[in-house]
Short mmCIF file of C-alpha atoms and ligand atoms in Angstrom, two decimals:
data_model
loop_
_atom_site.label_atom_id
_atom_site.label_comp_id
_atom_site.label_asym_id
_atom_site.label_seq_id
_atom_site.Cartn_x
_atom_site.Cartn_y
_atom_site.Cartn_z
CA MET A 1 33.32 194.15 185.42
CA ILE A 2 32.63 193.36 188.99
CA LYS A 3 30.94 190.05 189.06
CA PHE A 4 28.28 189.25 191.51
CA ASN A 5 29.76 185.88 192.42
CA VAL A 6 33.12 183.79 191.39
CA PRO A 7 33.03 180.25 193.16
CA PRO A 8 35.28 179.75 195.50
CA TYR A 9 38.75 178.29 194.71
CA LEU A 10 42.14 178.07 196.62
CA GLY A 11 44.77 177.05 194.06
CA SER A 12 44.94 173.65 195.32
CA GLU A 13 41.65 171.41 194.71
CA MET A 14 43.53 169.93 191.70
CA GLU A 15 45.56 168.28 194.13
CA TYR A 16 43.00 166.07 195.49
CA ILE A 17 40.89 165.47 193.01
CA GLN A 18 43.72 164.49 191.04
CA GLU A 19 44.44 162.22 194.15
CA ALA A 20 40.96 160.73 194.41
CA ILE A 21 41.88 159.64 190.20
CA LEU A 22 44.82 157.81 191.04
CA ASN A 23 43.38 156.32 193.70
CA HIS A 24 40.62 154.52 191.29
CA LYS A 25 38.10 155.51 193.74
CA ILE A 26 35.65 158.49 191.97
CA SER A 27 32.21 157.04 193.29
CA GLY A 28 30.70 158.09 196.46
CA ASP A 29 31.63 157.88 199.99
CA GLY A 30 35.49 157.59 199.60
CA LEU A 31 38.09 159.09 201.72
CA PHE A 32 37.16 162.68 200.46
CA THR A 33 33.70 161.73 201.32
CA GLN A 34 34.52 160.49 204.61
CA LYS A 35 36.80 163.25 205.55
CA CYS A 36 34.52 166.38 204.76
CA SER A 37 31.85 164.88 206.60
CA ARG A 38 34.14 164.51 209.79
CA LYS A 39 35.19 168.09 208.92
CA LEU A 40 31.78 169.58 209.38
CA GLU A 41 31.10 167.17 212.28
CA GLN A 42 33.97 168.95 213.92
CA LEU A 43 32.78 172.44 212.97
CA THR A 44 29.21 171.64 213.77
CA LYS A 45 29.12 169.74 216.82
CA SER A 46 26.52 167.60 214.84
CA LYS A 47 26.66 163.80 215.64
CA LYS A 48 26.27 162.70 212.23
CA VAL A 49 27.04 164.43 208.83
CA LEU A 50 26.29 163.02 205.40
CA LEU A 51 27.68 164.59 202.36
CA THR A 52 24.85 164.95 199.53
CA THR A 53 24.32 165.93 196.10
CA SER A 54 22.58 168.69 197.05
CA CYS A 55 20.76 171.13 199.52
CA THR A 56 17.60 170.00 197.73
CA HIS A 57 18.39 166.49 198.05
CA ALA A 58 19.11 166.90 201.79
CA ILE A 59 15.53 168.66 202.52
CA GLU A 60 14.27 165.73 200.52
CA MET A 61 16.13 163.27 202.84
CA ALA A 62 14.82 165.34 205.67
CA ALA A 63 11.49 165.58 204.60
CA ILE A 64 11.14 161.46 204.07
CA LEU A 65 12.90 160.98 207.20
CA ALA A 66 10.30 163.25 209.62
CA GLY A 67 7.65 161.11 207.52
CA VAL A 68 6.27 163.85 205.69
CA GLY A 69 3.49 162.14 203.25
CA VAL A 70 0.16 163.28 201.72
CA GLY A 71 -2.42 165.93 203.26
CA ASP A 72 0.27 166.60 206.29
CA GLU A 73 1.25 170.35 206.64
CA VAL A 74 4.70 172.27 206.37
CA ILE A 75 5.45 175.68 207.76
CA MET A 76 8.05 177.99 206.30
CA PRO A 77 8.71 181.33 205.01
CA SER A 78 7.84 182.52 201.00
CA TYR A 79 10.56 183.90 201.18
CA THR A 80 13.15 181.31 200.20
CA PHE A 81 14.48 179.22 197.23
CA VAL A 82 12.14 176.61 195.64
CA SER A 83 13.55 173.52 197.10
CA THR A 84 12.73 174.62 200.31
CA ALA A 85 9.00 173.91 199.41
CA ASN A 86 9.70 171.26 196.64
CA ALA A 87 11.20 168.74 198.95
CA PHE A 88 7.70 168.56 200.29
CA VAL A 89 5.58 169.17 197.93
CA LEU A 90 6.96 165.93 196.30
CA ARG A 91 5.94 163.75 199.35
CA GLY A 92 2.28 165.10 198.54
CA ALA A 93 2.17 167.65 201.44
CA LYS A 94 0.65 171.11 201.95
CA VAL A 95 3.24 174.00 202.77
CA LYS A 96 2.09 176.76 204.73
CA PHE A 97 3.83 180.04 204.41
CA VAL A 98 3.80 182.88 207.14
CA ASP A 99 5.55 186.31 207.18
CA ILE A 100 8.95 187.44 207.56
CA ARG A 101 10.69 190.12 210.03
CA PRO A 102 11.53 192.59 208.32
CA ASP A 103 14.85 193.35 210.14
CA THR A 104 16.33 189.80 209.55
CA MET A 105 14.03 188.69 206.20
CA ASN A 106 13.78 185.18 208.29
CA ILE A 107 10.63 183.58 209.42
CA ASP A 108 8.73 185.71 212.10
CA GLU A 109 8.79 183.35 214.78
CA ASN A 110 5.40 185.01 216.41
CA LEU A 111 3.60 183.73 213.44
CA ILE A 112 4.32 179.93 213.48
CA GLU A 113 2.02 178.91 216.39
CA ALA A 114 -1.27 180.34 214.57
CA ALA A 115 -0.44 178.07 211.52
CA ILE A 116 -0.30 174.98 213.31
CA THR A 117 -2.66 172.22 212.84
CA GLU A 118 -3.00 168.98 213.82
CA ARG A 119 -1.77 168.02 210.36
CA THR A 120 1.90 169.73 211.22
CA LYS A 121 4.64 167.81 210.54
CA ALA A 122 7.27 170.33 210.40
CA ILE A 123 8.80 174.01 210.94
CA VAL A 124 11.30 174.65 208.06
CA PRO A 125 13.08 177.94 209.45
CA VAL A 126 15.48 179.39 206.70
CA HIS A 127 18.91 181.41 207.68
CA TYR A 128 18.31 183.83 205.39
CA ALA A 129 22.19 185.22 204.37
CA GLY A 130 23.71 183.13 206.56
CA VAL A 131 22.03 185.14 209.85
CA GLY A 132 19.84 182.35 212.47
CA CYS A 133 16.50 182.63 212.84
CA GLU A 134 15.27 182.96 216.29
CA MET A 135 15.80 179.32 217.23
CA SER A 136 14.86 179.43 220.99
CA THR A 137 11.36 180.02 220.14
CA ILE A 138 11.15 177.77 216.88
CA CYS A 139 12.55 174.81 219.11
CA ALA A 140 10.60 175.42 222.09
CA LEU A 141 7.18 175.39 219.88
CA ALA A 142 8.26 172.35 217.96
CA LYS A 143 9.29 170.24 221.13
CA ASP A 144 5.69 171.39 222.92
CA LYS A 145 3.44 170.39 219.60
CA ASN A 146 5.65 167.60 218.96
CA ILE A 147 6.96 168.54 215.48
CA HIS A 148 10.10 168.63 213.79
CA VAL A 149 12.48 171.40 212.91
CA ILE A 150 14.13 170.88 209.73
CA GLU A 151 16.80 174.32 209.10
CA ASP A 152 17.36 174.94 205.54
CA ALA A 153 20.83 176.08 206.46
CA ALA A 154 21.97 176.44 202.59
CA GLN A 155 23.30 179.82 203.23
CA GLY A 156 24.73 179.26 207.40
CA VAL A 157 27.67 177.08 207.04
CA LYS A 158 30.21 178.22 209.78
CA SER A 159 27.53 180.24 211.15
CA THR A 160 25.97 180.20 214.86
CA TYR A 161 23.07 180.93 217.01
CA LYS A 162 23.61 181.49 220.59
CA GLY A 163 26.68 179.81 220.02
CA LYS A 164 25.63 177.00 218.10
CA SER A 165 26.05 176.08 214.61
CA LEU A 166 23.02 176.70 211.86
CA GLY A 167 21.93 173.10 211.13
CA SER A 168 22.48 171.78 214.64
CA MET A 169 19.67 172.96 216.71
CA GLY A 170 16.47 171.01 214.63
CA ALA A 171 16.43 167.37 214.15
CA PHE A 172 17.89 167.70 210.74
CA GLY A 173 19.51 170.25 209.30
CA CYS A 174 20.44 171.08 204.92
CA PHE A 175 23.60 172.43 204.03
CA SER A 176 24.23 173.94 200.27
CA PHE A 177 27.50 173.34 198.68
CA HIS A 178 26.84 175.00 195.17
CA GLU A 179 29.05 177.34 193.68
CA THR A 180 26.78 180.17 195.01
CA LYS A 181 27.60 179.46 198.53
CA ASN A 182 30.52 180.05 200.77
CA TYR A 183 32.21 176.64 200.26
CA SER A 184 31.62 174.45 197.19
CA MET A 185 31.75 171.41 195.27
CA GLY A 186 30.16 172.58 192.17
CA GLU A 187 26.87 170.81 192.75
CA GLY A 188 26.50 169.61 196.73
CA GLY A 189 25.09 169.36 200.21
CA ALA A 190 25.23 168.16 203.44
CA LEU A 191 22.35 166.65 205.64
CA LEU A 192 22.98 166.92 209.43
CA ILE A 193 21.27 164.09 211.63
CA ASN A 194 20.95 165.69 214.98
CA ASP A 195 18.52 163.10 216.27
CA SER A 196 20.64 159.78 216.28
CA SER A 197 17.29 157.76 215.92
CA PHE A 198 17.01 158.67 212.43
CA ARG A 199 21.02 157.70 211.46
CA GLU A 200 20.66 154.44 210.06
CA LYS A 201 17.63 155.32 208.06
CA ALA A 202 19.13 158.04 206.74
CA GLU A 203 22.06 156.11 205.27
CA ILE A 204 19.43 153.63 203.83
CA ILE A 205 17.54 156.44 202.17
CA ARG A 206 21.01 158.14 200.84
CA GLU A 207 22.11 154.56 199.18
CA LYS A 208 19.34 154.04 197.34
CA GLY A 209 17.14 152.45 199.68
CA THR A 210 19.93 149.69 200.59
CA ASP A 211 21.97 148.83 203.69
CA ARG A 212 25.20 148.83 201.53
CA SER A 213 26.70 151.82 204.46
CA LYS A 214 26.14 148.86 206.81
CA PHE A 215 28.32 146.39 204.35
CA PHE A 216 31.08 148.53 203.72
CA ARG A 217 31.48 148.84 207.62
CA GLY A 218 31.22 145.45 207.67
CA GLU A 219 28.05 144.67 209.95
CA VAL A 220 25.77 143.05 207.23
CA ASP A 221 27.22 140.18 205.02
CA LYS A 222 25.51 141.16 202.05
CA TYR A 223 23.29 143.88 200.99
CA SER A 224 19.44 144.67 199.82
CA TRP A 225 16.75 146.58 199.29
CA VAL A 226 15.49 147.35 202.44
CA ASP A 227 13.48 150.81 202.48
CA VAL A 228 12.41 153.65 200.35
CA GLY A 229 15.72 155.43 198.93
CA SER A 230 17.47 157.35 195.95
CA SER A 231 21.11 158.22 194.94
CA TYR A 232 21.94 161.32 197.18
CA LEU A 233 25.36 160.39 197.56
CA PRO A 234 27.99 162.80 195.85
CA SER A 235 30.79 161.43 193.69
CA GLU A 236 34.67 161.54 195.09
CA LEU A 237 35.80 164.62 193.07
CA ASN A 238 33.51 166.64 194.15
CA ALA A 239 34.20 165.61 197.49
CA ALA A 240 37.92 166.40 197.09
CA TYR A 241 37.01 169.62 195.58
CA LEU A 242 35.14 170.34 198.62
CA LEU A 243 37.74 169.30 201.14
CA THR A 244 40.02 172.03 200.23
CA GLN A 245 37.44 174.93 201.16
CA LEU A 246 36.61 172.98 204.36
CA GLU A 247 40.41 172.37 205.54
CA ASN A 248 40.43 176.32 204.48
CA ALA A 249 37.23 177.33 206.12
CA ASP A 250 38.45 180.63 208.59
CA LEU A 251 40.45 182.00 205.74
CA ILE A 252 37.58 182.06 203.64
CA ASN A 253 35.08 182.93 206.21
CA SER A 254 37.37 185.89 207.48
CA GLN A 255 37.99 187.13 204.18
CA ARG A 256 34.25 187.58 203.39
CA LYS A 257 33.50 189.14 206.55
CA GLN A 258 36.33 191.72 206.00
CA LEU A 259 34.77 192.41 202.87
CA TRP A 260 31.26 192.77 204.62
CA GLU A 261 32.27 194.99 206.98
CA ILE A 262 33.93 197.47 204.43
CA TYR A 263 30.25 197.33 203.10
CA TYR A 264 28.63 197.69 206.10
CA LYS A 265 30.77 201.05 207.36
CA GLU A 266 31.13 202.62 203.90
CA LEU A 267 27.27 202.54 203.62
CA LYS A 268 26.66 203.59 206.98
CA ASN A 269 26.56 207.18 206.10
CA LEU A 270 23.85 206.54 203.51
CA SER A 271 21.81 204.40 205.83
CA ASP A 272 21.91 207.54 208.30
CA ARG A 273 20.36 209.60 205.68
CA ASN A 274 17.45 207.13 205.19
CA TYR A 275 18.65 206.30 201.66
CA ILE A 276 19.37 202.68 202.14
CA GLU A 277 18.85 200.05 204.95
CA LEU A 278 21.59 197.79 205.87
CA PRO A 279 21.71 194.12 207.27
CA TYR A 280 20.44 193.66 211.12
CA ILE A 281 22.85 190.82 212.69
CA PRO A 282 21.00 190.16 216.06
CA LYS A 283 22.89 189.81 219.16
CA GLU A 284 22.44 186.33 219.54
CA CYS A 285 24.13 185.60 215.97
CA GLU A 286 27.32 185.37 214.65
CA HIS A 287 27.05 184.97 210.55
CA ASN A 288 29.22 184.03 208.12
CA ALA A 289 29.08 187.07 205.70
CA HIS A 290 27.26 184.68 202.92
CA MET A 291 25.99 187.84 201.51
CA PHE A 292 25.85 191.60 202.15
CA TYR A 293 22.57 193.17 200.71
CA ILE A 294 20.96 196.46 201.10
CA LYS A 295 17.04 197.84 201.11
CA VAL A 296 16.23 200.69 198.74
CA LYS A 297 13.00 203.07 198.80
CA ASP A 298 10.81 200.20 196.43
CA LEU A 299 11.21 198.13 193.10
CA GLU A 300 11.33 201.03 191.16
CA THR A 301 13.99 202.66 193.10
CA ARG A 302 15.80 199.04 193.00
CA SER A 303 15.45 198.55 188.94
CA LYS A 304 16.97 201.99 188.25
CA LEU A 305 20.12 201.21 190.81
CA ILE A 306 20.67 197.56 188.93
CA LYS A 307 20.84 199.38 185.76
CA HIS A 308 22.96 202.50 186.82
CA LEU A 309 25.44 199.75 188.75
CA LYS A 310 25.26 197.48 185.31
CA ASP A 311 26.43 200.65 183.10
CA ARG A 312 29.60 201.08 185.31
CA GLY A 313 30.48 197.55 185.28
CA VAL A 314 28.93 196.28 189.21
CA ASN A 315 26.41 193.12 188.99
CA SER A 316 24.10 193.47 191.47
CA VAL A 317 20.92 190.92 191.70
CA PHE A 318 17.58 190.92 193.26
CA HIS A 319 16.51 187.56 195.25
CA TYR A 320 13.72 185.52 195.86
CA VAL A 321 10.38 186.14 194.25
CA PRO A 322 8.25 185.16 196.84
CA LEU A 323 7.38 181.24 196.43
CA HIS A 324 3.29 182.43 197.35
CA SER A 325 3.16 184.49 194.04
CA SER A 326 4.47 181.59 191.59
CA ASP A 327 2.46 179.16 189.67
CA ALA A 328 3.38 176.53 191.55
CA GLY A 329 3.56 178.25 194.75
CA MET A 330 -0.13 179.30 194.44
CA LYS A 331 -1.01 175.54 193.50
CA TYR A 332 0.62 173.81 196.19
CA CYS A 333 1.01 176.16 199.46
CA ASP A 334 -1.20 178.41 201.07
CA PHE A 335 -0.03 182.10 202.94
CA VAL A 336 -1.32 181.87 206.46
CA GLY A 337 -2.36 185.41 207.93
CA GLU A 338 -1.13 188.46 206.37
CA ASP A 339 1.78 189.64 203.95
CA ASN A 340 2.94 192.54 205.44
CA TYR A 341 6.25 192.25 204.50
CA THR A 342 7.12 189.01 202.45
CA THR A 343 6.20 190.89 199.07
CA SER A 344 6.78 194.42 199.90
CA GLU A 345 10.99 193.67 201.69
CA SER A 346 11.77 191.44 199.02
CA GLU A 347 10.98 193.81 196.52
CA ARG A 348 13.43 196.45 197.81
CA LEU A 349 16.11 194.06 198.70
CA LEU A 350 19.48 194.27 196.60
CA ARG A 351 22.72 191.82 196.62
CA LEU A 352 26.44 193.31 195.70
CA PRO A 353 29.06 191.81 194.62
CA LEU A 354 31.13 189.56 197.20
CA TYR A 355 33.44 186.43 196.86
CA TYR A 356 36.27 184.72 198.21
CA GLY A 357 38.81 186.57 196.40
CA LEU A 358 37.17 190.01 195.85
CA ASP A 359 39.43 192.48 196.50
CA ASN A 360 38.65 195.63 198.97
CA ASP A 361 39.09 198.16 195.99
CA SER A 362 36.19 196.59 194.14
CA VAL A 363 34.27 196.79 197.07
CA TYR A 364 34.93 200.57 197.41
CA LYS A 365 34.07 200.90 194.00
CA VAL A 366 30.76 199.48 194.44
CA VAL A 367 30.05 201.93 197.32
CA GLU A 368 31.60 204.59 195.20
CA GLU A 369 28.72 204.11 192.59
CA ILE A 370 25.92 203.51 195.11
CA GLU A 371 26.78 206.94 196.72
CA ALA A 372 26.86 208.65 193.05
CA PHE A 373 23.63 206.99 192.52
CA PHE A 374 21.81 208.94 195.29
CA LYS A 375 23.77 212.18 194.93
C1 LIG B 401 21.03 177.44 197.66
C2 LIG B 401 19.86 176.96 198.52
C3 LIG B 401 19.00 176.05 198.42
C4 LIG B 401 19.50 174.90 197.24
O1 LIG B 401 20.90 174.45 197.24
P1 LIG B 401 21.54 173.44 196.29
O2 LIG B 401 22.13 172.96 196.58
O3 LIG B 401 21.29 174.00 195.03
O4 LIG B 401 20.07 172.65 196.35
C5 LIG B 401 18.09 175.89 199.07
N1 LIG B 401 17.89 176.56 200.22
C6 LIG B 401 18.34 178.03 200.21
C7 LIG B 401 18.09 178.77 201.35
C8 LIG B 401 19.63 177.98 199.70
O5 LIG B 401 20.03 179.16 199.28
#
């Protein structure tokens, strides 16, 4: 069976985990957390990166920091993971969905302005498949209207837009290190704080609403409850697992990209003959090969192809069911404008196996079986 995903594992993760155990420092913000944060700051050029327990929690922190509250509105695509919306719904806000672009599956930057009202507090672009949204347009609009940009860059670690790291362009950027992502710590994430005025408050929110981080730096002589907050810092054991991968990020990235290129090259023929569509990468974007997807004619063809592949030992999976058609989505969110592409494009999309350590022959086999299906 060719699996859809295998969590990244270099082989030497155990050494760092053991070191954390032997150092008797397994709770958060020890040496490994610090090293991961510095690595991510170097990689993204973000002024401050805080490791978190998940990308979900990083978005929740961003929602608190952006001051999103009851009755406020937040704009995002409906074609995303539940956490993008949930983080704001938890603050009592109303989520406003706008349609996606069919070429990148990202939010259509030209539809955002029409969804802005006096209550709009944030725009949340989701960089689908690690391919950047049209950030120049989005950031200019947000600046003009005095709204925060919170990037859901869960899939975008090591991707860039016009040379800038995804996650580093909005006031806040959110990464995921879940085991399904390019770099993993099991469960985990990071918050990029690109506007330094939020730095202190972010540390407080992450440390249960206390100024404990300042205390550890020796800036105050006792710590206490100073603001709202929760427990958003991961254990050192998880950070130790992640550090190995961040130190080998170029290796992981280049191997994923090489597999991605094989898919693209080998499936080009089927796309030229209009059986499938291949991903589109805008020229402003350098992507991280987070995902390889194809789009087929319709939902029925997709279901048949999934079955065909499964019967031949290949695990392929579809992706998000648009949030506006879910029970909670209907309760907490509105779709602004027409759903021209969100539903129809999501029904055609199929993700193929891609992970660090997958061998080239498996990719050729997946391609062969897709070709056989269309014969
Ligand atoms: C994976 C993912 C998340 C959630 O990440 P966790 O670390 O599992 O909380 C959020 N948004 C998008 C777009 C994702 O792909």
